[in-house]
Tab-separated table of C-alpha atoms in Angstrom:
chain	number	residue	atom	x	y	z
A	1	UNK	CA	0.000	0.000	0.000
A	2	UNK	CA	1.235	3.468	-0.884
A	3	UNK	CA	-0.021	7.017	-0.414
A	4	UNK	CA	1.060	9.484	-3.063
A	5	UNK	CA	0.514	13.172	-2.359
A	6	UNK	CA	0.642	15.879	-5.005
A	7	UNK	CA	-0.465	19.419	-5.753
A	8	UNK	CA	1.871	21.490	-3.651
A	9	UNK	CA	3.763	24.466	-4.973
A	10	UNK	CA	4.458	28.166	-4.652
A	11	UNK	CA	1.486	30.489	-4.324
A	12	UNK	CA	0.996	34.111	-3.373
A	13	UNK	CA	-0.875	34.970	-0.232
A	14	UNK	CA	-4.597	34.977	-0.865
A	15	UNK	CA	-4.344	32.353	-3.558
A	16	UNK	CA	-5.606	28.783	-3.707
A	17	UNK	CA	-4.151	25.310	-4.121
A	18	UNK	CA	-5.608	21.830	-4.156
A	19	UNK	CA	-3.717	18.884	-2.763
A	20	UNK	CA	-4.476	15.289	-3.716
A	21	UNK	CA	-3.486	12.012	-2.119
A	22	UNK	CA	-4.054	8.669	-3.805
A	23	UNK	CA	-3.970	5.321	-2.029
A	24	UNK	CA	-2.789	2.500	-4.245
A	25	UNK	CA	-1.644	-1.083	-4.026
A	26	UNK	CA	-3.283	-3.753	-1.877
A	27	UNK	CA	-6.079	-1.510	-0.615
A	28	UNK	CA	-9.272	-3.176	0.547
A	29	UNK	CA	-10.900	-0.300	2.439
A	30	UNK	CA	-9.706	3.228	3.187
A	31	UNK	CA	-11.022	4.262	6.584
A	32	UNK	CA	-10.269	7.652	8.181
A	33	UNK	CA	-8.003	10.050	6.311
A	34	UNK	CA	-6.343	13.296	7.179
A	35	UNK	CA	-3.935	16.029	6.216
A	36	UNK	CA	-1.093	17.104	8.465
A	37	UNK	CA	1.548	19.756	8.010
A	38	UNK	CA	4.956	20.505	9.398
A	39	UNK	CA	6.572	23.898	9.179
A	40	UNK	CA	10.337	24.359	9.693
A	41	UNK	CA	11.225	24.076	13.360
A	42	UNK	CA	7.710	23.082	14.355
A	43	UNK	CA	5.956	19.863	15.209
A	44	UNK	CA	3.685	18.129	12.747
A	45	UNK	CA	0.088	19.217	13.281
A	46	UNK	CA	-3.297	17.968	12.154
A	47	UNK	CA	-4.877	20.248	9.554
A	48	UNK	CA	-8.057	18.406	8.612
A	49	UNK	CA	-9.615	15.023	9.159
A	50	UNK	CA	-12.388	13.069	7.457
A	51	UNK	CA	-13.783	9.805	8.741
A	52	UNK	CA	-15.082	6.905	6.690
A	53	UNK	CA	-18.653	8.131	7.211
A	54	UNK	CA	-17.787	11.673	6.156
A	55	UNK	CA	-17.438	13.366	9.523
A	56	UNK	CA	-15.021	16.276	9.220
A	57	UNK	CA	-12.948	18.372	11.562
A	58	UNK	CA	-10.452	21.184	10.999
A	59	UNK	CA	-7.718	22.897	12.908
A	60	UNK	CA	-8.919	26.304	14.090
A	61	UNK	CA	-6.229	27.987	12.004
A	62	UNK	CA	-7.711	26.736	8.718
A	63	UNK	CA	-11.441	26.738	9.423
A	64	UNK	CA	-13.346	28.573	6.732
A	65	UNK	CA	-10.368	28.519	4.361
A	66	UNK	CA	-9.583	24.836	3.790
A	67	UNK	CA	-11.936	22.083	2.646
A	68	UNK	CA	-11.192	18.387	2.966
A	69	UNK	CA	-12.997	15.829	0.823
A	70	UNK	CA	-12.613	12.292	-0.393
A	71	UNK	CA	-13.563	10.188	-3.395
A	72	UNK	CA	-13.797	6.610	-2.208
A	73	UNK	CA	-14.267	5.282	-5.733
A	74	UNK	CA	-10.802	6.612	-6.524
A	75	UNK	CA	-9.264	6.057	-3.062
A	76	UNK	CA	-8.342	9.728	-3.176
A	77	UNK	CA	-8.206	12.437	-0.542
A	78	UNK	CA	-8.282	16.149	-1.357
A	79	UNK	CA	-7.529	19.385	0.430
A	80	UNK	CA	-8.743	22.589	-1.141
A	81	UNK	CA	-6.813	25.498	0.359
A	82	UNK	CA	-8.066	29.028	-0.183
A	83	UNK	CA	-7.123	32.471	1.148
A	84	UNK	CA	-3.642	31.146	1.755
A	85	UNK	CA	-1.533	32.870	4.384
A	86	UNK	CA	2.208	33.023	4.884
A	87	UNK	CA	1.809	30.816	7.953
A	88	UNK	CA	0.347	28.028	5.804
A	89	UNK	CA	3.834	27.400	4.437
A	90	UNK	CA	4.774	23.835	5.357
A	91	UNK	CA	5.236	20.329	4.080
A	92	UNK	CA	1.795	18.743	3.897
A	93	UNK	CA	1.406	15.032	4.558
A	94	UNK	CA	-1.592	12.818	3.968
A	95	UNK	CA	-2.420	10.046	6.382
A	96	UNK	CA	-4.837	7.169	6.087
A	97	UNK	CA	-6.013	4.235	8.098
A	98	UNK	CA	-6.280	1.403	5.572
A	99	UNK	CA	-7.517	-2.149	5.620
A	100	UNK	CA	-5.148	-3.971	3.255
A	101	UNK	CA	-6.240	-6.982	1.248
A	102	UNK	CA	-3.587	-9.176	2.848
A	103	UNK	CA	-4.418	-8.594	6.512
A	104	UNK	CA	-7.336	-8.534	8.947
A	105	UNK	CA	-5.780	-5.563	10.722
A	106	UNK	CA	-5.972	-1.907	9.794
A	107	UNK	CA	-2.667	-0.160	9.226
A	108	UNK	CA	-1.625	3.480	9.335
A	109	UNK	CA	0.056	4.963	6.261
A	110	UNK	CA	1.713	8.275	5.422
A	111	UNK	CA	2.313	9.966	2.118
A	112	UNK	CA	5.706	11.371	1.232
A	113	UNK	CA	4.783	15.010	1.782
A	114	UNK	CA	4.276	17.872	-0.624
A	115	UNK	CA	5.721	21.343	-0.108
A	116	UNK	CA	3.390	24.324	0.033
A	117	UNK	CA	5.068	27.717	0.046
A	118	UNK	CA	3.051	30.908	0.377
A	119	UNK	CA	4.777	34.150	-0.562
A	120	UNK	CA	3.845	37.754	0.104
């Protein structure tokens, strides 16, 4: 099982970006998914979370600006980021709890990270 994140880049403050994260390989079911970020010198923090039944939560710092969604038919997670701020600059990681085809136990997976840089 692999998670592949994409969509990061350089954007001016106030702009928008959309991140994607695709789960591939021996995936049976994708359960909860989330986006995390880590800025230089800071700890990794949860940005947004979506459960298997669609329940959503956001970090206070991104509420009203970011939107998390998922397409279970494509095993894909999205993060639409709008009204970007300088403090949104970070490496963004996707995370998923996945039931693989080869095991009865759920496993936790991380994507490789995608850099988002917001400039003034």
